[in-house]
PDB file of C-alpha atoms in Angstrom:
ATOM      1  CA  MET A  13     157.129 -12.903 202.923  1.00  0.00           C
ATOM      2  CA  ASN A  14     155.187 -11.752 199.685  1.00  0.00           C
ATOM      3  CA  THR A  15     155.776  -7.456 199.637  1.00  0.00           C
ATOM      4  CA  THR A  16     152.550  -6.865 197.862  1.00  0.00           C
ATOM      5  CA  ILE A  17     150.685  -8.702 201.116  1.00  0.00           C
ATOM      6  CA  ARG A  18     152.885  -6.991 203.466  1.00  0.00           C
ATOM      7  CA  GLN A  19     152.095  -3.648 202.097  1.00  0.00           C
ATOM      8  CA  ALA A  20     148.191  -4.561 201.972  1.00  0.00           C
ATOM      9  CA  SER A  21     149.117  -5.159 206.021  1.00  0.00           C
ATOM     10  CA  VAL A  22     150.193  -2.005 206.589  1.00  0.00           C
ATOM     11  CA  GLN A  23     147.690  -0.267 204.704  1.00  0.00           C
ATOM     12  CA  LEU A  24     145.005  -1.876 206.562  1.00  0.00           C
ATOM     13  CA  ALA A  25     146.475  -1.903 209.866  1.00  0.00           C
ATOM     14  CA  LYS A  26     146.497   1.852 209.406  1.00  0.00           C
ATOM     15  CA  SER A  27     143.488   2.255 208.391  1.00  0.00           C
ATOM     16  CA  ARG A  28     141.371   4.359 210.062  1.00  0.00           C
ATOM     17  CA  ALA A  29     138.006   2.197 208.874  1.00  0.00           C
ATOM     18  CA  PHE A  30     139.854  -1.139 209.852  1.00  0.00           C
ATOM     19  CA  GLU A  31     140.430   0.646 213.392  1.00  0.00           C
ATOM     20  CA  MET A  32     136.694   1.531 213.806  1.00  0.00           C
ATOM     21  CA  PHE A  33     135.273  -1.643 212.647  1.00  0.00           C
ATOM     22  CA  ILE A  34     137.743  -3.618 215.618  1.00  0.00           C
ATOM     23  CA  THR A  35     136.663  -0.994 217.994  1.00  0.00           C
ATOM     24  CA  PHE A  36     132.825  -2.362 216.978  1.00  0.00           C
ATOM     25  CA  VAL A  37     133.586  -5.713 217.404  1.00  0.00           C
ATOM     26  CA  ILE A  38     135.327  -5.058 220.747  1.00  0.00           C
ATOM     27  CA  ILE A  39     131.967  -3.223 222.167  1.00  0.00           C
ATOM     28  CA  ILE A  40     129.694  -6.006 220.537  1.00  0.00           C
ATOM     29  CA  ASN A  41     132.251  -8.638 222.151  1.00  0.00           C
ATOM     30  CA  SER A  42     131.876  -6.623 225.660  1.00  0.00           C
ATOM     31  CA  ILE A  43     128.182  -6.525 225.761  1.00  0.00           C
ATOM     32  CA  LEU A  44     127.543 -10.032 224.901  1.00  0.00           C
ATOM     33  CA  ILE A  45     130.402 -11.436 227.459  1.00  0.00           C
ATOM     34  CA  GLY A  46     128.080  -9.291 230.182  1.00  0.00           C
ATOM     35  CA  VAL A  47     125.172 -11.096 228.832  1.00  0.00           C
ATOM     36  CA  GLN A  48     126.572 -14.634 228.966  1.00  0.00           C
ATOM     37  CA  THR A  49     127.138 -14.247 232.652  1.00  0.00           C
ATOM     38  CA  THR A  50     122.865 -14.644 232.757  1.00  0.00           C
ATOM     39  CA  HIS A  51     121.851 -15.877 229.555  1.00  0.00           C
ATOM     40  CA  ASP A  52     123.770 -18.025 227.010  1.00  0.00           C
ATOM     41  CA  ASN A  53     122.853 -20.234 223.901  1.00  0.00           C
ATOM     42  CA  ALA A  54     124.049 -21.521 220.546  1.00  0.00           C
ATOM     43  CA  THR A  55     123.430 -17.930 218.900  1.00  0.00           C
ATOM     44  CA  ILE A  56     125.483 -15.968 221.326  1.00  0.00           C
ATOM     45  CA  GLU A  57     128.045 -18.735 221.348  1.00  0.00           C
ATOM     46  CA  PHE A  58     128.039 -18.476 217.429  1.00  0.00           C
ATOM     47  CA  VAL A  59     128.739 -14.936 217.316  1.00  0.00           C
ATOM     48  CA  GLN A  60     131.382 -15.154 219.671  1.00  0.00           C
ATOM     49  CA  SER A  61     133.467 -17.505 217.899  1.00  0.00           C
ATOM     50  CA  ILE A  62     132.854 -15.330 214.575  1.00  0.00           C
ATOM     51  CA  ILE A  63     134.359 -12.251 216.732  1.00  0.00           C
ATOM     52  CA  LEU A  64     137.006 -14.696 218.181  1.00  0.00           C
ATOM     53  CA  TYR A  65     138.314 -15.497 214.200  1.00  0.00           C
ATOM     54  CA  ILE A  66     138.081 -11.464 213.556  1.00  0.00           C
ATOM     55  CA  PHE A  67     140.166 -10.663 216.584  1.00  0.00           C
ATOM     56  CA  THR A  68     142.894 -13.637 215.228  1.00  0.00           C
ATOM     57  CA  LEU A  69     142.797 -12.102 211.843  1.00  0.00           C
ATOM     58  CA  GLU A  70     143.671  -8.648 213.155  1.00  0.00           C
ATOM     59  CA  ILE A  71     146.726  -9.816 214.997  1.00  0.00           C
ATOM     60  CA  LEU A  72     147.780 -11.754 212.049  1.00  0.00           C
ATOM     61  CA  VAL A  73     147.482  -8.539 210.047  1.00  0.00           C
ATOM     62  CA  ARG A  74     149.299  -6.728 212.503  1.00  0.00           C
ATOM     63  CA  TYR A  75     151.654  -9.299 212.815  1.00  0.00           C
ATOM     64  CA  ILE A  76     152.468  -9.062 208.790  1.00  0.00           C
ATOM     65  CA  ALA A  77     152.255  -5.209 209.147  1.00  0.00           C
ATOM     66  CA  ALA A  78     155.311  -4.864 211.602  1.00  0.00           C
ATOM     67  CA  GLU A  79     159.073  -5.116 210.245  1.00  0.00           C
ATOM     68  CA  SER A  80     159.892  -7.778 212.477  1.00  0.00           C
ATOM     69  CA  THR A  81     158.783 -10.416 214.988  1.00  0.00           C
ATOM     70  CA  SER A  82     161.263  -8.340 217.516  1.00  0.00           C
ATOM     71  CA  GLU A  83     159.333  -5.499 216.321  1.00  0.00           C
ATOM     72  CA  PHE A  84     156.051  -6.428 217.342  1.00  0.00           C
ATOM     73  CA  LEU A  85     156.962  -7.914 220.267  1.00  0.00           C
ATOM     74  CA  LYS A  86     158.139  -4.762 221.386  1.00  0.00           C
ATOM     75  CA  ASP A  87     155.044  -3.488 221.459  1.00  0.00           C
ATOM     76  CA  GLY A  88     153.066  -4.146 224.557  1.00  0.00           C
ATOM     77  CA  TRP A  89     149.415  -3.638 223.378  1.00  0.00           C
ATOM     78  CA  ASN A  90     150.347  -6.454 220.522  1.00  0.00           C
ATOM     79  CA  LEU A  91     151.226  -8.838 223.595  1.00  0.00           C
ATOM     80  CA  PHE A  92     148.197  -7.862 225.450  1.00  0.00           C
ATOM     81  CA  ASP A  93     145.715  -8.477 222.354  1.00  0.00           C
ATOM     82  CA  LEU A  94     147.730 -11.831 221.709  1.00  0.00           C
ATOM     83  CA  SER A  95     147.528 -12.897 225.261  1.00  0.00           C
ATOM     84  CA  LEU A  96     143.598 -12.405 225.536  1.00  0.00           C
ATOM     85  CA  VAL A  97     143.565 -14.128 221.646  1.00  0.00           C
ATOM     86  CA  LEU A  98     145.442 -17.091 222.969  1.00  0.00           C
ATOM     87  CA  ILE A  99     142.731 -17.281 226.138  1.00  0.00           C
ATOM     88  CA  GLY A 100     140.046 -16.920 223.791  1.00  0.00           C
ATOM     89  CA  TRP A 101     141.033 -19.941 221.924  1.00  0.00           C
ATOM     90  CA  ILE A 102     141.295 -22.683 225.203  1.00  0.00           C
ATOM     91  CA  PRO A 103     138.658 -24.789 224.666  1.00  0.00           C
ATOM     92  CA  LEU A 104     136.389 -25.204 227.750  1.00  0.00           C
ATOM     93  CA  SER A 105     136.467 -29.037 227.088  1.00  0.00           C
ATOM     94  CA  ILE A 106     139.655 -29.341 228.573  1.00  0.00           C
ATOM     95  CA  ALA A 107     138.487 -28.414 232.125  1.00  0.00           C
ATOM     96  CA  SER A 108     138.271 -31.322 234.113  1.00  0.00           C
ATOM     97  CA  GLY A 109     136.337 -30.001 236.740  1.00  0.00           C
ATOM     98  CA  ALA A 110     134.125 -27.167 237.400  1.00  0.00           C
ATOM     99  CA  SER A 111     136.386 -24.889 239.097  1.00  0.00           C
ATOM    100  CA  THR A 112     138.839 -25.547 235.952  1.00  0.00           C
ATOM    101  CA  MET A 113     136.095 -24.485 233.826  1.00  0.00           C
ATOM    102  CA  MET A 114     135.348 -21.467 236.033  1.00  0.00           C
ATOM    103  CA  ALA A 115     138.759 -20.420 235.635  1.00  0.00           C
ATOM    104  CA  LEU A 116     138.599 -20.478 232.010  1.00  0.00           C
ATOM    105  CA  ARG A 117     135.800 -18.530 231.885  1.00  0.00           C
ATOM    106  CA  VAL A 118     136.904 -15.856 234.089  1.00  0.00           C
ATOM    107  CA  LEU A 119     140.003 -15.514 231.663  1.00  0.00           C
ATOM    108  CA  ARG A 120     137.656 -14.990 228.598  1.00  0.00           C
ATOM    109  CA  VAL A 121     135.849 -12.356 230.530  1.00  0.00           C
ATOM    110  CA  PHE A 122     138.970 -10.551 230.158  1.00  0.00           C
ATOM    111  CA  ARG A 123     138.524  -9.608 226.437  1.00  0.00           C
ATOM    112  CA  VAL A 124     136.693  -6.597 227.705  1.00  0.00           C
ATOM    113  CA  LEU A 125     139.832  -5.310 228.322  1.00  0.00           C
ATOM    114  CA  ARG A 126     140.624  -4.973 224.856  1.00  0.00           C
ATOM    115  CA  LEU A 127     138.248  -1.619 225.131  1.00  0.00           C
ATOM    116  CA  LEU A 128     141.092  -0.359 226.907  1.00  0.00           C
ATOM    117  CA  ARG A 129     143.053   0.214 223.540  1.00  0.00           C
ATOM    118  CA  ALA A 130     139.514   1.661 221.653  1.00  0.00           C
ATOM    119  CA  SER A 131     140.968   5.218 221.516  1.00  0.00           C
ATOM    120  CA  LYS A 132     144.206   7.181 221.640  1.00  0.00           C
ATOM    121  CA  GLU A 133     143.074   8.676 224.717  1.00  0.00           C
ATOM    122  CA  ILE A 134     142.790   5.615 226.982  1.00  0.00           C
ATOM    123  CA  LYS A 135     145.706   4.514 225.739  1.00  0.00           C
ATOM    124  CA  LEU A 136     147.419   7.327 226.709  1.00  0.00           C
ATOM    125  CA  ILE A 137     145.952   6.955 230.384  1.00  0.00           C
ATOM    126  CA  ILE A 138     147.249   3.258 230.435  1.00  0.00           C
ATOM    127  CA  THR A 139     150.371   3.946 229.280  1.00  0.00           C
ATOM    128  CA  VAL A 140     150.596   7.171 232.093  1.00  0.00           C
ATOM    129  CA  LEU A 141     149.671   4.163 234.772  1.00  0.00           C
ATOM    130  CA  VAL A 142     152.460   1.809 233.512  1.00  0.00           C
ATOM    131  CA  LYS A 143     154.865   4.776 233.903  1.00  0.00           C
ATOM    132  CA  SER A 144     153.304   5.861 237.308  1.00  0.00           C
ATOM    133  CA  MET A 145     154.034   2.198 238.565  1.00  0.00           C
ATOM    134  CA  ARG A 146     157.468   1.927 237.730  1.00  0.00           C
ATOM    135  CA  SER A 147     158.393   5.346 239.108  1.00  0.00           C
ATOM    136  CA  MET A 148     156.317   5.124 242.418  1.00  0.00           C
ATOM    137  CA  LEU A 149     158.624   2.230 243.800  1.00  0.00           C
ATOM    138  CA  TYR A 150     160.340   4.591 246.086  1.00  0.00           C
ATOM    139  CA  ASN A 151     156.773   6.141 247.530  1.00  0.00           C
ATOM    140  CA  CYS A 152     155.716   2.946 247.979  1.00  0.00           C
ATOM    141  CA  ILE A 153     158.403   2.272 250.218  1.00  0.00           C
ATOM    142  CA  LEU A 154     158.441   5.364 252.238  1.00  0.00           C
ATOM    143  CA  PHE A 155     154.612   4.899 252.177  1.00  0.00           C
ATOM    144  CA  MET A 156     155.197   1.553 253.388  1.00  0.00           C
ATOM    145  CA  ILE A 157     157.912   2.745 256.150  1.00  0.00           C
ATOM    146  CA  PHE A 158     155.385   4.961 257.828  1.00  0.00           C
ATOM    147  CA  VAL A 159     152.925   2.730 257.805  1.00  0.00           C
ATOM    148  CA  TYR A 160     155.046   0.258 259.665  1.00  0.00           C
ATOM    149  CA  LEU A 161     155.997   2.640 261.990  1.00  0.00           C
ATOM    150  CA  TYR A 162     152.912   4.292 262.996  1.00  0.00           C
ATOM    151  CA  ALA A 163     151.504   0.341 263.340  1.00  0.00           C
ATOM    152  CA  ILE A 164     154.332  -0.458 266.158  1.00  0.00           C
ATOM    153  CA  ALA A 165     153.594   2.738 267.808  1.00  0.00           C
ATOM    154  CA  GLY A 166     149.889   1.796 267.758  1.00  0.00           C
ATOM    155  CA  VAL A 167     150.053  -1.666 268.905  1.00  0.00           C
ATOM    156  CA  SER A 168     152.711  -0.156 271.711  1.00  0.00           C
ATOM    157  CA  MET A 169     150.094   2.243 273.016  1.00  0.00           C
ATOM    158  CA  PHE A 170     146.394   1.478 271.986  1.00  0.00           C
ATOM    159  CA  ARG A 171     146.474  -2.285 272.415  1.00  0.00           C
ATOM    160  CA  LEU A 172     143.840  -3.241 274.589  1.00  0.00           C
ATOM    161  CA  PRO A 173     144.270  -5.941 277.429  1.00  0.00           C
ATOM    162  CA  ASP A 174     142.743  -9.521 276.620  1.00  0.00           C
ATOM    163  CA  PRO A 175     139.567 -10.070 278.682  1.00  0.00           C
ATOM    164  CA  VAL A 176     140.312 -13.473 279.824  1.00  0.00           C
ATOM    165  CA  THR A 177     143.389 -12.266 281.616  1.00  0.00           C
ATOM    166  CA  LEU A 178     141.272  -9.368 283.598  1.00  0.00           C
ATOM    167  CA  THR A 179     139.364  -9.879 287.064  1.00  0.00           C
ATOM    168  CA  GLY A 180     137.648  -7.629 289.348  1.00  0.00           C
ATOM    169  CA  ALA A 181     137.827  -3.723 288.475  1.00  0.00           C
ATOM    170  CA  GLU A 182     140.122  -4.147 285.513  1.00  0.00           C
ATOM    171  CA  LEU A 183     137.118  -6.538 283.499  1.00  0.00           C
ATOM    172  CA  GLU A 184     134.507  -4.220 284.938  1.00  0.00           C
ATOM    173  CA  ARG A 185     136.243  -1.201 283.121  1.00  0.00           C
ATOM    174  CA  TYR A 186     136.891  -3.452 280.076  1.00  0.00           C
ATOM    175  CA  GLU A 187     133.381  -4.690 280.048  1.00  0.00           C
ATOM    176  CA  LYS A 188     132.133  -0.958 280.354  1.00  0.00           C
ATOM    177  CA  LEU A 189     134.479   0.104 277.599  1.00  0.00           C
ATOM    178  CA  MET A 190     132.515  -2.342 275.467  1.00  0.00           C
ATOM    179  CA  GLU A 191     129.177  -1.839 276.117  1.00  0.00           C
ATOM    180  CA  ILE A 192     129.761   2.247 275.773  1.00  0.00           C
ATOM    181  CA  ALA A 193     132.096   1.632 272.807  1.00  0.00           C
ATOM    182  CA  PRO A 194     132.152  -1.355 270.892  1.00  0.00           C
ATOM    183  CA  HIS A 195     134.205  -2.170 268.174  1.00  0.00           C
ATOM    184  CA  SER A 196     132.827  -1.586 264.856  1.00  0.00           C
ATOM    185  CA  PRO A 197     131.656  -3.488 263.379  1.00  0.00           C
ATOM    186  CA  ALA A 198     130.402  -5.640 266.085  1.00  0.00           C
ATOM    187  CA  ASN A 199     132.675  -9.022 264.949  1.00  0.00           C
ATOM    188  CA  SER A 200     135.676  -6.986 264.675  1.00  0.00           C
ATOM    189  CA  PRO A 201     138.622  -7.709 266.554  1.00  0.00           C
ATOM    190  CA  ASP A 202     140.808  -5.228 268.418  1.00  0.00           C
ATOM    191  CA  PRO A 203     141.902  -2.299 265.555  1.00  0.00           C
ATOM    192  CA  PHE A 204     145.289  -2.073 267.206  1.00  0.00           C
ATOM    193  CA  GLY A 205     145.793  -5.825 268.873  1.00  0.00           C
ATOM    194  CA  ASN A 206     148.699  -6.638 266.225  1.00  0.00           C
ATOM    195  CA  ILE A 207     150.677  -5.830 263.816  1.00  0.00           C
ATOM    196  CA  PRO A 208     148.797  -6.653 260.383  1.00  0.00           C
ATOM    197  CA  GLU A 209     145.316  -5.622 261.891  1.00  0.00           C
ATOM    198  CA  ALA A 210     147.304  -2.213 263.087  1.00  0.00           C
ATOM    199  CA  ILE A 211     148.198  -2.203 259.756  1.00  0.00           C
ATOM    200  CA  PHE A 212     145.090  -2.790 258.183  1.00  0.00           C
ATOM    201  CA  THR A 213     143.601  -0.240 260.622  1.00  0.00           C
ATOM    202  CA  LEU A 214     145.687   2.658 259.375  1.00  0.00           C
ATOM    203  CA  PHE A 215     144.801   2.017 255.564  1.00  0.00           C
ATOM    204  CA  ARG A 216     140.814   1.924 257.000  1.00  0.00           C
ATOM    205  CA  ALA A 217     141.957   5.450 258.642  1.00  0.00           C
ATOM    206  CA  LEU A 218     143.500   6.634 255.427  1.00  0.00           C
ATOM    207  CA  THR A 219     140.113   6.018 253.305  1.00  0.00           C
ATOM    208  CA  GLY A 220     138.316   8.046 255.908  1.00  0.00           C
ATOM    209  CA  GLU A 221     136.367   5.548 257.340  1.00  0.00           C
ATOM    210  CA  ASP A 222     135.322   6.325 260.650  1.00  0.00           C
ATOM    211  CA  TRP A 223     138.802   6.913 262.065  1.00  0.00           C
ATOM    212  CA  THR A 224     137.251   9.771 264.060  1.00  0.00           C
ATOM    213  CA  ASP A 225     135.703   6.561 265.580  1.00  0.00           C
ATOM    214  CA  LEU A 226     138.688   5.268 266.241  1.00  0.00           C
ATOM    215  CA  ARG A 227     139.893   8.038 268.287  1.00  0.00           C
ATOM    216  CA  TYR A 228     136.624   8.883 270.357  1.00  0.00           C
ATOM    217  CA  ASN A 229     136.871   5.092 271.204  1.00  0.00           C
ATOM    218  CA  LEU A 230     140.451   4.743 272.458  1.00  0.00           C
ATOM    219  CA  VAL A 231     139.702   8.299 274.335  1.00  0.00           C
ATOM    220  CA  THR A 232     136.700   6.434 276.201  1.00  0.00           C
ATOM    221  CA  ALA A 233     139.202   3.802 276.779  1.00  0.00           C
ATOM    222  CA  SER A 234     141.855   6.186 278.272  1.00  0.00           C
ATOM    223  CA  ASP A 235     138.927   8.025 280.427  1.00  0.00           C
ATOM    224  CA  LEU A 236     138.284   4.264 281.911  1.00  0.00           C
ATOM    225  CA  GLY A 237     141.666   3.270 282.694  1.00  0.00           C
ATOM    226  CA  VAL A 238     141.756   0.484 279.849  1.00  0.00           C
ATOM    227  CA  VAL A 239     144.514   1.929 277.967  1.00  0.00           C
ATOM    228  CA  HIS A 240     147.136   4.511 279.724  1.00  0.00           C
ATOM    229  CA  VAL A 241     147.669   6.622 277.218  1.00  0.00           C
ATOM    230  CA  SER A 242     146.459  10.547 277.701  1.00  0.00           C
ATOM    231  CA  PRO A 243     143.653  11.743 274.860  1.00  0.00           C
ATOM    232  CA  GLY A 244     146.222  14.219 273.634  1.00  0.00           C
ATOM    233  CA  VAL A 245     148.600  11.617 272.488  1.00  0.00           C
ATOM    234  CA  ILE A 246     145.812   9.959 271.003  1.00  0.00           C
ATOM    235  CA  THR A 247     144.379  12.741 269.108  1.00  0.00           C
ATOM    236  CA  ALA A 248     147.852  13.978 268.148  1.00  0.00           C
ATOM    237  CA  PHE A 249     148.476   9.842 266.788  1.00  0.00           C
ATOM    238  CA  HIS A 250     145.390   9.868 264.469  1.00  0.00           C
ATOM    239  CA  VAL A 251     145.546  13.810 263.039  1.00  0.00           C
ATOM    240  CA  SER A 252     149.250  13.210 262.202  1.00  0.00           C
ATOM    241  CA  TRP A 253     148.523  10.021 260.565  1.00  0.00           C
ATOM    242  CA  PHE A 254     145.720  11.148 258.663  1.00  0.00           C
ATOM    243  CA  CYS A 255     147.750  14.485 257.687  1.00  0.00           C
ATOM    244  CA  ILE A 256     150.431  12.376 256.609  1.00  0.00           C
ATOM    245  CA  ALA A 257     148.818   9.319 254.792  1.00  0.00           C
ATOM    246  CA  ALA A 258     145.975  11.953 253.315  1.00  0.00           C
ATOM    247  CA  PHE A 259     147.942  14.876 252.573  1.00  0.00           C
ATOM    248  CA  LEU A 260     151.407  14.415 251.522  1.00  0.00           C
ATOM    249  CA  LEU A 261     151.646  10.343 250.570  1.00  0.00           C
ATOM    250  CA  LEU A 262     149.081  10.616 248.304  1.00  0.00           C
ATOM    251  CA  ASN A 263     150.009  14.294 247.426  1.00  0.00           C
ATOM    252  CA  LEU A 264     153.266  12.623 246.031  1.00  0.00           C
ATOM    253  CA  VAL A 265     151.494   9.687 244.016  1.00  0.00           C
ATOM    254  CA  THR A 266     149.619  12.361 242.292  1.00  0.00           C
ATOM    255  CA  GLY A 267     152.549  14.339 241.720  1.00  0.00           C
ATOM    256  CA  ALA A 268     153.807  11.514 240.046  1.00  0.00           C
ATOM    257  CA  VAL A 269     150.910  10.359 237.851  1.00  0.00           C
ATOM    258  CA  ILE A 270     150.856  14.143 236.779  1.00  0.00           C
ATOM    259  CA  ASN A 271     154.764  14.286 235.979  1.00  0.00           C
ATOM    260  CA  ASN A 272     154.554  11.011 234.152  1.00  0.00           C
ATOM    261  CA  TYR A 273     151.016  12.324 231.996  1.00  0.00           C
ATOM    262  CA  GLN A 274     153.127  14.992 230.669  1.00  0.00           C
ATOM    263  CA  ILE A 275     155.975  12.846 229.672  1.00  0.00           C
ATOM    264  CA  ALA A 276     153.981  10.544 228.026  1.00  0.00           C
ATOM    265  CA  ILE A 277     152.235  13.585 225.954  1.00  0.00           C
ATOM    266  CA  GLU A 278     155.821  14.484 225.017  1.00  0.00           C
ATOM    267  CA  GLU A 279     156.914  11.414 223.857  1.00  0.00           C
ATOM    268  CA  ALA A 280     153.643  10.780 222.003  1.00  0.00           C
ATOM    269  CA  ASP A 281     154.301  14.209 220.514  1.00  0.00           C
ATOM    270  CA  ASN A 282     158.047  13.456 219.597  1.00  0.00           C
ATOM    271  CA  ARG A 283     156.771  10.107 217.697  1.00  0.00           C
ATOM    272  CA  LYS A 284     154.236  12.155 215.531  1.00  0.00           C
ATOM    273  CA  ARG A 285     157.309  14.299 214.648  1.00  0.00           C
ATOM    274  CA  ALA A 286     159.615  11.843 214.243  1.00  0.00           C
ATOM    275  CA  ILE A 287     157.316  10.190 211.995  1.00  0.00           C
ATOM    276  CA  SER A 288     156.263  13.098 209.958  1.00  0.00           C
ATOM    277  CA  ALA A 289     159.666  13.969 209.488  1.00  0.00           C
ATOM    278  CA  VAL A 290     160.384  10.434 207.869  1.00  0.00           C
ATOM    279  CA  SER A 291     157.501  10.682 205.763  1.00  0.00           C
ATOM    280  CA  SER A 292     158.763  14.066 204.492  1.00  0.00           C
ATOM    281  CA  ALA A 293     162.205  12.781 203.671  1.00  0.00           C
ATOM    282  CA  ASN A 294     161.086   9.719 201.854  1.00  0.00           C
ATOM    283  CA  ALA A 295     158.550  12.273 199.495  1.00  0.00           C
ATOM    284  CA  GLU A 296     161.521  14.171 199.083  1.00  0.00           C
ATOM    285  CA  ALA A 297     163.833  11.304 198.298  1.00  0.00           C
ATOM    286  CA  GLU A 298     161.188   9.993 195.931  1.00  0.00           C
ATOM    287  CA  GLU A 299     160.769  13.435 193.936  1.00  0.00           C
ATOM    288  CA  ASP A 300     164.525  13.569 193.522  1.00  0.00           C
ATOM    289  CA  ASP A 301     164.526  10.147 191.970  1.00  0.00           C
ATOM    290  CA  ARG A 302     161.885  10.561 189.838  1.00  0.00           C
ATOM    291  CA  PRO A 303     163.469  11.283 186.351  1.00  0.00           C
ATOM    292  CA  SER A 304     163.344  14.815 184.964  1.00  0.00           C
ATOM    293  CA  THR A 305     160.781  15.085 182.143  1.00  0.00           C
ATOM    294  CA  GLY A 306     162.162  18.549 181.075  1.00  0.00           C
ATOM    295  CA  LEU A 307     163.913  18.604 176.972  1.00  0.00           C
ATOM    296  CA  VAL A 308     166.988  19.588 176.498  1.00  0.00           C
ATOM    297  CA  THR A 309     168.188  21.910 173.641  1.00  0.00           C
ATOM    298  CA  ASP A 310     171.374  22.596 171.956  1.00  0.00           C
TER     299      ASP A 310
END
C-alpha cells in the first residue's frame, strides 16, 4: 500500500478533529434513528445514507492506518464498528416479509451503540464491564447454587396444595387464605409451586419487590394450617435469603467490577507510558541519525 496514503490515514485516525467529527455524526445518526420511529421521509433517508458512507469511510481509514489486518481485527472496537456498518448496508429490499423487514430495522437501530465509543471514559466503562463479565463466572455459579438450594427448600416447605385435591375443612381453609392473602398480582401462580417459579420468586425477592408480602402470606397460610411450617422458619428463610443475595452475593459482583475498573485504569496508564516511551525512543533515534553540521578544523 502506498506509504503516503497510510501515513495520511494514520494522521487522520489520530486527529482530534476527526474524532470529534465522527462523534458529532454519531449523535446526529442516533437522533435521526429516534425520529424515524415516528416520522420518516426521503430527506431523513438521504441524510442517513450520507452518514452510512461517512461511517464506511471511517472504517476504511482505520483499516489503512492499522499495521496489518490482524492488528485491525484485534481491536474489539474495530470489530464492533465494522459489524454495525455492515448491518447498515443490508438493504431492506431483501426482506421477504414484514417480520424480516422489522428484524432488519431493529438491527439498524443498534447503530446508536456507536455512542459507546464517543469518549474515552465510556470506552473505559465498557472495557470494565467486559472484563467483569469474564471474571464473574464463578460468582454466577455460586449465585445459581444458592438460588437452586433455596428454590428446592422453598418448594419443599411452602408449596400450596392444589385446590382440586382438597375437600371439606382443607378446602375451606385454602379458600379463606385466598380471600385474606391472595397471590399478588391476582393472576400469578403459587410463588413456590415448582422449581422454575420458585427461582423467579427468589429473583423477585432479590430486587426487593414485595418480598415481605411473600413472607406475610406464608405466615397467614401457616396460621390457617394450609402449610405446615412455623412462622419462625418462614421468617428465617426470607431474611436469610435476602441477606445472602442482597448483601453478600451482590457485593461480590460489585467487588469484581471495582477490581476490574482498577485493572483497566492501570492497563490504560501502562499503554500511555509505553506509547510515550516508544515516541521518545524514535525521537532520540532520529536525532542521532541526523548528520552533524559542525565544522571540523585542523
